[in-house]
Structures are given as structure tokens and as C-alpha cells.
């Protein structure tokens, strides 16, 4: 055993599988139209080259919940993203707010999956 009887399992993983599969194919052409295509390669993992070799068993909010339950854990799973610190106009700021704050959009646009769980 590695986890104490009353211990917590803390998980952070990225990317959210749904971002790469569903949101990025929308984000990339949109950002290319804005003249930012050089920052959005065809493969989202190519943004950080090492990511092309290291991502296995990517998770989304549902799969993380299912896997924790299957491993006899219960806890909280949520999505988040690092701050963007962008200066954008009102329209882009509004679209960004919708994508990162309102379900179901946030389920796809948030980049990272977090969980804190305990053994049942």
C-alpha cells in the first residue's frame, strides 16, 4: 500500500481529452482566422513538442469519475485551465468567458482535469 487508510489521492492531468478531440478543431481555425495560426499547429500536442511523446491514457471529466469509481475511490473531479492573461476585445472576452464558465462548453474547453479522492 502506498496510500494511508485515511489518505487522499490527488490528481492533476492534462490535457482534458475532450479539448483535444472536440474543442481544438474549433479553436484552431478560429485562431487562424485571427492571424494566430502559427501558435496553433494541426496537432495540439505539438504546441509543446515533448507532449507528442508523453500523453497516454488521457482523461476527461467522465472517464476520471468512472476510473476512480472502478478503483473504489470517491471524491471530487473538476476541470480548470491556467490563466490566459490575454488582452482581447469585448467580443473575444465574452466568447472566452462563455467557453470557460458555462456548461456544457467548459467541459470541452477547460484544458486540465483535477481530482481529490479517498478510498471507499
mmCIF file with all atom_site columns, C-alpha atoms in Angstrom:
data_model
loop_
_atom_site.group_PDB
_atom_site.id
_atom_site.type_symbol
_atom_site.label_atom_id
_atom_site.label_alt_id
_atom_site.label_comp_id
_atom_site.label_asym_id
_atom_site.label_entity_id
_atom_site.label_seq_id
_atom_site.pdbx_PDB_ins_code
_atom_site.Cartn_x
_atom_site.Cartn_y
_atom_site.Cartn_z
_atom_site.occupancy
_atom_site.B_iso_or_equiv
_atom_site.pdbx_formal_charge
_atom_site.auth_seq_id
_atom_site.auth_comp_id
_atom_site.auth_asym_id
_atom_site.auth_atom_id
_atom_site.pdbx_PDB_model_num
ATOM 1   C CA . UNK A 1 1   ? 0.000   0.000  0.000   1.00 0.00 ? 1   UNK A CA 1
ATOM 2   C CA . UNK A 1 2   ? 1.126   3.499  -0.753  1.00 0.00 ? 2   UNK A CA 1
ATOM 3   C CA . UNK A 1 3   ? -1.902  5.459  0.431   1.00 0.00 ? 3   UNK A CA 1
ATOM 4   C CA . UNK A 1 4   ? -2.666  5.655  4.151   1.00 0.00 ? 4   UNK A CA 1
ATOM 5   C CA . UNK A 1 5   ? -6.050  4.317  5.202   1.00 0.00 ? 5   UNK A CA 1
ATOM 6   C CA . UNK A 1 6   ? -7.390  7.862  5.656   1.00 0.00 ? 6   UNK A CA 1
ATOM 7   C CA . UNK A 1 7   ? -5.236  9.373  2.882   1.00 0.00 ? 7   UNK A CA 1
ATOM 8   C CA . UNK A 1 8   ? -6.308  11.287 -0.186  1.00 0.00 ? 8   UNK A CA 1
ATOM 9   C CA . UNK A 1 9   ? -5.397  10.659 -3.790  1.00 0.00 ? 9   UNK A CA 1
ATOM 10  C CA . UNK A 1 10  ? -4.668  13.976 -5.535  1.00 0.00 ? 10  UNK A CA 1
ATOM 11  C CA . UNK A 1 11  ? -4.653  14.002 -9.340  1.00 0.00 ? 11  UNK A CA 1
ATOM 12  C CA . UNK A 1 12  ? -3.824  16.626 -11.930 1.00 0.00 ? 12  UNK A CA 1
ATOM 13  C CA . UNK A 1 13  ? -3.630  15.623 -15.575 1.00 0.00 ? 13  UNK A CA 1
ATOM 14  C CA . UNK A 1 14  ? -3.670  17.402 -18.890 1.00 0.00 ? 14  UNK A CA 1
ATOM 15  C CA . UNK A 1 15  ? -4.914  17.694 -21.470 1.00 0.00 ? 15  UNK A CA 1
ATOM 16  C CA . UNK A 1 16  ? -8.612  17.206 -20.975 1.00 0.00 ? 16  UNK A CA 1
ATOM 17  C CA . UNK A 1 17  ? -9.219  14.604 -23.693 1.00 0.00 ? 17  UNK A CA 1
ATOM 18  C CA . UNK A 1 18  ? -12.361 16.405 -24.857 1.00 0.00 ? 18  UNK A CA 1
ATOM 19  C CA . UNK A 1 19  ? -10.409 19.611 -25.510 1.00 0.00 ? 19  UNK A CA 1
ATOM 20  C CA . UNK A 1 20  ? -8.073  17.952 -27.988 1.00 0.00 ? 20  UNK A CA 1
ATOM 21  C CA . UNK A 1 21  ? -10.812 15.847 -29.584 1.00 0.00 ? 21  UNK A CA 1
ATOM 22  C CA . UNK A 1 22  ? -13.700 18.331 -29.810 1.00 0.00 ? 22  UNK A CA 1
ATOM 23  C CA . UNK A 1 23  ? -12.725 21.911 -28.887 1.00 0.00 ? 23  UNK A CA 1
ATOM 24  C CA . UNK A 1 24  ? -9.305  22.255 -30.527 1.00 0.00 ? 24  UNK A CA 1
ATOM 25  C CA . UNK A 1 25  ? -10.689 21.528 -34.025 1.00 0.00 ? 25  UNK A CA 1
ATOM 26  C CA . UNK A 1 26  ? -12.915 24.606 -33.492 1.00 0.00 ? 26  UNK A CA 1
ATOM 27  C CA . UNK A 1 27  ? -10.278 26.749 -31.753 1.00 0.00 ? 27  UNK A CA 1
ATOM 28  C CA . UNK A 1 28  ? -7.557  26.234 -34.362 1.00 0.00 ? 28  UNK A CA 1
ATOM 29  C CA . UNK A 1 29  ? -9.378  27.539 -37.475 1.00 0.00 ? 29  UNK A CA 1
ATOM 30  C CA . UNK A 1 30  ? -10.866 30.363 -35.419 1.00 0.00 ? 30  UNK A CA 1
ATOM 31  C CA . UNK A 1 31  ? -7.427  31.452 -34.177 1.00 0.00 ? 31  UNK A CA 1
ATOM 32  C CA . UNK A 1 32  ? -6.020  31.083 -37.709 1.00 0.00 ? 32  UNK A CA 1
ATOM 33  C CA . UNK A 1 33  ? -8.695  33.486 -38.967 1.00 0.00 ? 33  UNK A CA 1
ATOM 34  C CA . UNK A 1 34  ? -7.461  35.931 -36.335 1.00 0.00 ? 34  UNK A CA 1
ATOM 35  C CA . UNK A 1 35  ? -3.911  35.640 -37.700 1.00 0.00 ? 35  UNK A CA 1
ATOM 36  C CA . UNK A 1 36  ? -2.634  33.485 -34.831 1.00 0.00 ? 36  UNK A CA 1
ATOM 37  C CA . UNK A 1 37  ? -2.219  30.260 -36.809 1.00 0.00 ? 37  UNK A CA 1
ATOM 38  C CA . UNK A 1 38  ? 1.497   29.936 -36.056 1.00 0.00 ? 38  UNK A CA 1
ATOM 39  C CA . UNK A 1 39  ? 0.561   29.265 -32.402 1.00 0.00 ? 39  UNK A CA 1
ATOM 40  C CA . UNK A 1 40  ? -1.961  26.540 -33.277 1.00 0.00 ? 40  UNK A CA 1
ATOM 41  C CA . UNK A 1 41  ? -0.399  23.549 -35.104 1.00 0.00 ? 41  UNK A CA 1
ATOM 42  C CA . UNK A 1 42  ? -2.573  20.809 -36.589 1.00 0.00 ? 42  UNK A CA 1
ATOM 43  C CA . UNK A 1 43  ? -1.731  18.503 -33.660 1.00 0.00 ? 43  UNK A CA 1
ATOM 44  C CA . UNK A 1 44  ? -2.484  20.287 -30.358 1.00 0.00 ? 44  UNK A CA 1
ATOM 45  C CA . UNK A 1 45  ? 0.255   18.260 -28.664 1.00 0.00 ? 45  UNK A CA 1
ATOM 46  C CA . UNK A 1 46  ? 2.828   19.927 -30.950 1.00 0.00 ? 46  UNK A CA 1
ATOM 47  C CA . UNK A 1 47  ? 2.356   23.241 -29.112 1.00 0.00 ? 47  UNK A CA 1
ATOM 48  C CA . UNK A 1 48  ? 4.815   21.786 -26.582 1.00 0.00 ? 48  UNK A CA 1
ATOM 49  C CA . UNK A 1 49  ? 6.910   19.253 -28.560 1.00 0.00 ? 49  UNK A CA 1
ATOM 50  C CA . UNK A 1 50  ? 7.563   16.832 -25.667 1.00 0.00 ? 50  UNK A CA 1
ATOM 51  C CA . UNK A 1 51  ? 3.784   16.357 -25.354 1.00 0.00 ? 51  UNK A CA 1
ATOM 52  C CA . UNK A 1 52  ? 3.783   14.390 -28.602 1.00 0.00 ? 52  UNK A CA 1
ATOM 53  C CA . UNK A 1 53  ? 5.567   11.542 -26.809 1.00 0.00 ? 53  UNK A CA 1
ATOM 54  C CA . UNK A 1 54  ? 4.231   11.524 -23.260 1.00 0.00 ? 54  UNK A CA 1
ATOM 55  C CA . UNK A 1 55  ? 0.438   11.545 -23.269 1.00 0.00 ? 55  UNK A CA 1
ATOM 56  C CA . UNK A 1 56  ? -1.073  8.141  -22.563 1.00 0.00 ? 56  UNK A CA 1
ATOM 57  C CA . UNK A 1 57  ? -4.454  7.295  -21.036 1.00 0.00 ? 57  UNK A CA 1
ATOM 58  C CA . UNK A 1 58  ? -5.783  10.845 -21.394 1.00 0.00 ? 58  UNK A CA 1
ATOM 59  C CA . UNK A 1 59  ? -8.828  11.596 -19.271 1.00 0.00 ? 59  UNK A CA 1
ATOM 60  C CA . UNK A 1 60  ? -11.943 13.738 -19.386 1.00 0.00 ? 60  UNK A CA 1
ATOM 61  C CA . UNK A 1 61  ? -14.274 14.560 -16.506 1.00 0.00 ? 61  UNK A CA 1
ATOM 62  C CA . UNK A 1 62  ? -16.467 11.481 -17.083 1.00 0.00 ? 62  UNK A CA 1
ATOM 63  C CA . UNK A 1 63  ? -13.653 8.976  -17.592 1.00 0.00 ? 63  UNK A CA 1
ATOM 64  C CA . UNK A 1 64  ? -11.846 10.265 -14.493 1.00 0.00 ? 64  UNK A CA 1
ATOM 65  C CA . UNK A 1 65  ? -15.016 9.781  -12.426 1.00 0.00 ? 65  UNK A CA 1
ATOM 66  C CA . UNK A 1 66  ? -15.544 6.306  -13.893 1.00 0.00 ? 66  UNK A CA 1
ATOM 67  C CA . UNK A 1 67  ? -11.944 5.231  -13.315 1.00 0.00 ? 67  UNK A CA 1
ATOM 68  C CA . UNK A 1 68  ? -11.935 6.472  -9.731  1.00 0.00 ? 68  UNK A CA 1
ATOM 69  C CA . UNK A 1 69  ? -15.190 4.641  -9.051  1.00 0.00 ? 69  UNK A CA 1
ATOM 70  C CA . UNK A 1 70  ? -13.841 1.449  -10.665 1.00 0.00 ? 70  UNK A CA 1
ATOM 71  C CA . UNK A 1 71  ? -10.767 1.684  -8.408  1.00 0.00 ? 71  UNK A CA 1
ATOM 72  C CA . UNK A 1 72  ? -13.052 2.040  -5.366  1.00 0.00 ? 72  UNK A CA 1
ATOM 73  C CA . UNK A 1 73  ? -12.413 5.756  -4.777  1.00 0.00 ? 73  UNK A CA 1
ATOM 74  C CA . UNK A 1 74  ? -14.908 8.521  -4.179  1.00 0.00 ? 74  UNK A CA 1
ATOM 75  C CA . UNK A 1 75  ? -14.238 12.224 -4.344  1.00 0.00 ? 75  UNK A CA 1
ATOM 76  C CA . UNK A 1 76  ? -14.442 15.356 -6.412  1.00 0.00 ? 76  UNK A CA 1
ATOM 77  C CA . UNK A 1 77  ? -13.387 15.743 -10.058 1.00 0.00 ? 77  UNK A CA 1
ATOM 78  C CA . UNK A 1 78  ? -13.259 19.130 -11.765 1.00 0.00 ? 78  UNK A CA 1
ATOM 79  C CA . UNK A 1 79  ? -11.826 20.964 -14.756 1.00 0.00 ? 79  UNK A CA 1
ATOM 80  C CA . UNK A 1 80  ? -9.709  24.106 -14.851 1.00 0.00 ? 80  UNK A CA 1
ATOM 81  C CA . UNK A 1 81  ? -7.211  25.911 -17.073 1.00 0.00 ? 81  UNK A CA 1
ATOM 82  C CA . UNK A 1 82  ? -4.182  28.068 -16.410 1.00 0.00 ? 82  UNK A CA 1
ATOM 83  C CA . UNK A 1 83  ? -4.843  31.814 -16.624 1.00 0.00 ? 83  UNK A CA 1
ATOM 84  C CA . UNK A 1 84  ? -4.604  33.139 -20.169 1.00 0.00 ? 84  UNK A CA 1
ATOM 85  C CA . UNK A 1 85  ? -3.549  36.715 -19.320 1.00 0.00 ? 85  UNK A CA 1
ATOM 86  C CA . UNK A 1 86  ? -4.713  37.888 -22.736 1.00 0.00 ? 86  UNK A CA 1
ATOM 87  C CA . UNK A 1 87  ? -5.822  41.349 -23.687 1.00 0.00 ? 87  UNK A CA 1
ATOM 88  C CA . UNK A 1 88  ? -8.774  40.811 -26.014 1.00 0.00 ? 88  UNK A CA 1
ATOM 89  C CA . UNK A 1 89  ? -11.685 42.901 -27.192 1.00 0.00 ? 89  UNK A CA 1
ATOM 90  C CA . UNK A 1 90  ? -15.202 42.667 -25.804 1.00 0.00 ? 90  UNK A CA 1
ATOM 91  C CA . UNK A 1 91  ? -16.390 40.012 -28.271 1.00 0.00 ? 91  UNK A CA 1
ATOM 92  C CA . UNK A 1 92  ? -13.415 37.692 -27.699 1.00 0.00 ? 92  UNK A CA 1
ATOM 93  C CA . UNK A 1 93  ? -13.577 38.236 -23.944 1.00 0.00 ? 93  UNK A CA 1
ATOM 94  C CA . UNK A 1 94  ? -17.271 37.311 -23.986 1.00 0.00 ? 94  UNK A CA 1
ATOM 95  C CA . UNK A 1 95  ? -16.672 34.185 -26.075 1.00 0.00 ? 95  UNK A CA 1
ATOM 96  C CA . UNK A 1 96  ? -13.806 33.205 -23.784 1.00 0.00 ? 96  UNK A CA 1
ATOM 97  C CA . UNK A 1 97  ? -15.991 33.689 -20.701 1.00 0.00 ? 97  UNK A CA 1
ATOM 98  C CA . UNK A 1 98  ? -18.755 31.514 -22.185 1.00 0.00 ? 98  UNK A CA 1
ATOM 99  C CA . UNK A 1 99  ? -16.330 28.759 -23.250 1.00 0.00 ? 99  UNK A CA 1
ATOM 100 C CA . UNK A 1 100 ? -14.641 28.558 -19.846 1.00 0.00 ? 100 UNK A CA 1
ATOM 101 C CA . UNK A 1 101 ? -17.553 29.201 -17.499 1.00 0.00 ? 101 UNK A CA 1
ATOM 102 C CA . UNK A 1 102 ? -20.776 27.756 -18.882 1.00 0.00 ? 102 UNK A CA 1
ATOM 103 C CA . UNK A 1 103 ? -21.628 24.069 -19.121 1.00 0.00 ? 103 UNK A CA 1
ATOM 104 C CA . UNK A 1 104 ? -21.536 22.268 -21.469 1.00 0.00 ? 104 UNK A CA 1
ATOM 105 C CA . UNK A 1 105 ? -18.909 24.451 -23.203 1.00 0.00 ? 105 UNK A CA 1
ATOM 106 C CA . UNK A 1 106 ? -16.492 24.405 -20.269 1.00 0.00 ? 106 UNK A CA 1
ATOM 107 C CA . UNK A 1 107 ? -16.474 20.586 -20.275 1.00 0.00 ? 107 UNK A CA 1
ATOM 108 C CA . UNK A 1 108 ? -14.743 20.799 -23.659 1.00 0.00 ? 108 UNK A CA 1
ATOM 109 C CA . UNK A 1 109 ? -12.678 23.995 -23.434 1.00 0.00 ? 109 UNK A CA 1
ATOM 110 C CA . UNK A 1 110 ? -11.074 23.576 -19.996 1.00 0.00 ? 110 UNK A CA 1
ATOM 111 C CA . UNK A 1 111 ? -7.619  22.064 -20.535 1.00 0.00 ? 111 UNK A CA 1
ATOM 112 C CA . UNK A 1 112 ? -6.875  20.249 -17.275 1.00 0.00 ? 112 UNK A CA 1
ATOM 113 C CA . UNK A 1 113 ? -8.547  17.585 -15.116 1.00 0.00 ? 113 UNK A CA 1
ATOM 114 C CA . UNK A 1 114 ? -8.197  17.545 -11.315 1.00 0.00 ? 114 UNK A CA 1
ATOM 115 C CA . UNK A 1 115 ? -9.407  15.123 -8.658  1.00 0.00 ? 115 UNK A CA 1
ATOM 116 C CA . UNK A 1 116 ? -9.187  14.616 -4.909  1.00 0.00 ? 116 UNK A CA 1
ATOM 117 C CA . UNK A 1 117 ? -10.492 11.234 -3.794  1.00 0.00 ? 117 UNK A CA 1
ATOM 118 C CA . UNK A 1 118 ? -10.447 8.809  -0.869  1.00 0.00 ? 118 UNK A CA 1
ATOM 119 C CA . UNK A 1 119 ? -10.831 5.043  -0.723  1.00 0.00 ? 119 UNK A CA 1
ATOM 120 C CA . UNK A 1 120 ? -14.406 3.945  -0.108  1.00 0.00 ? 120 UNK A CA 1
#
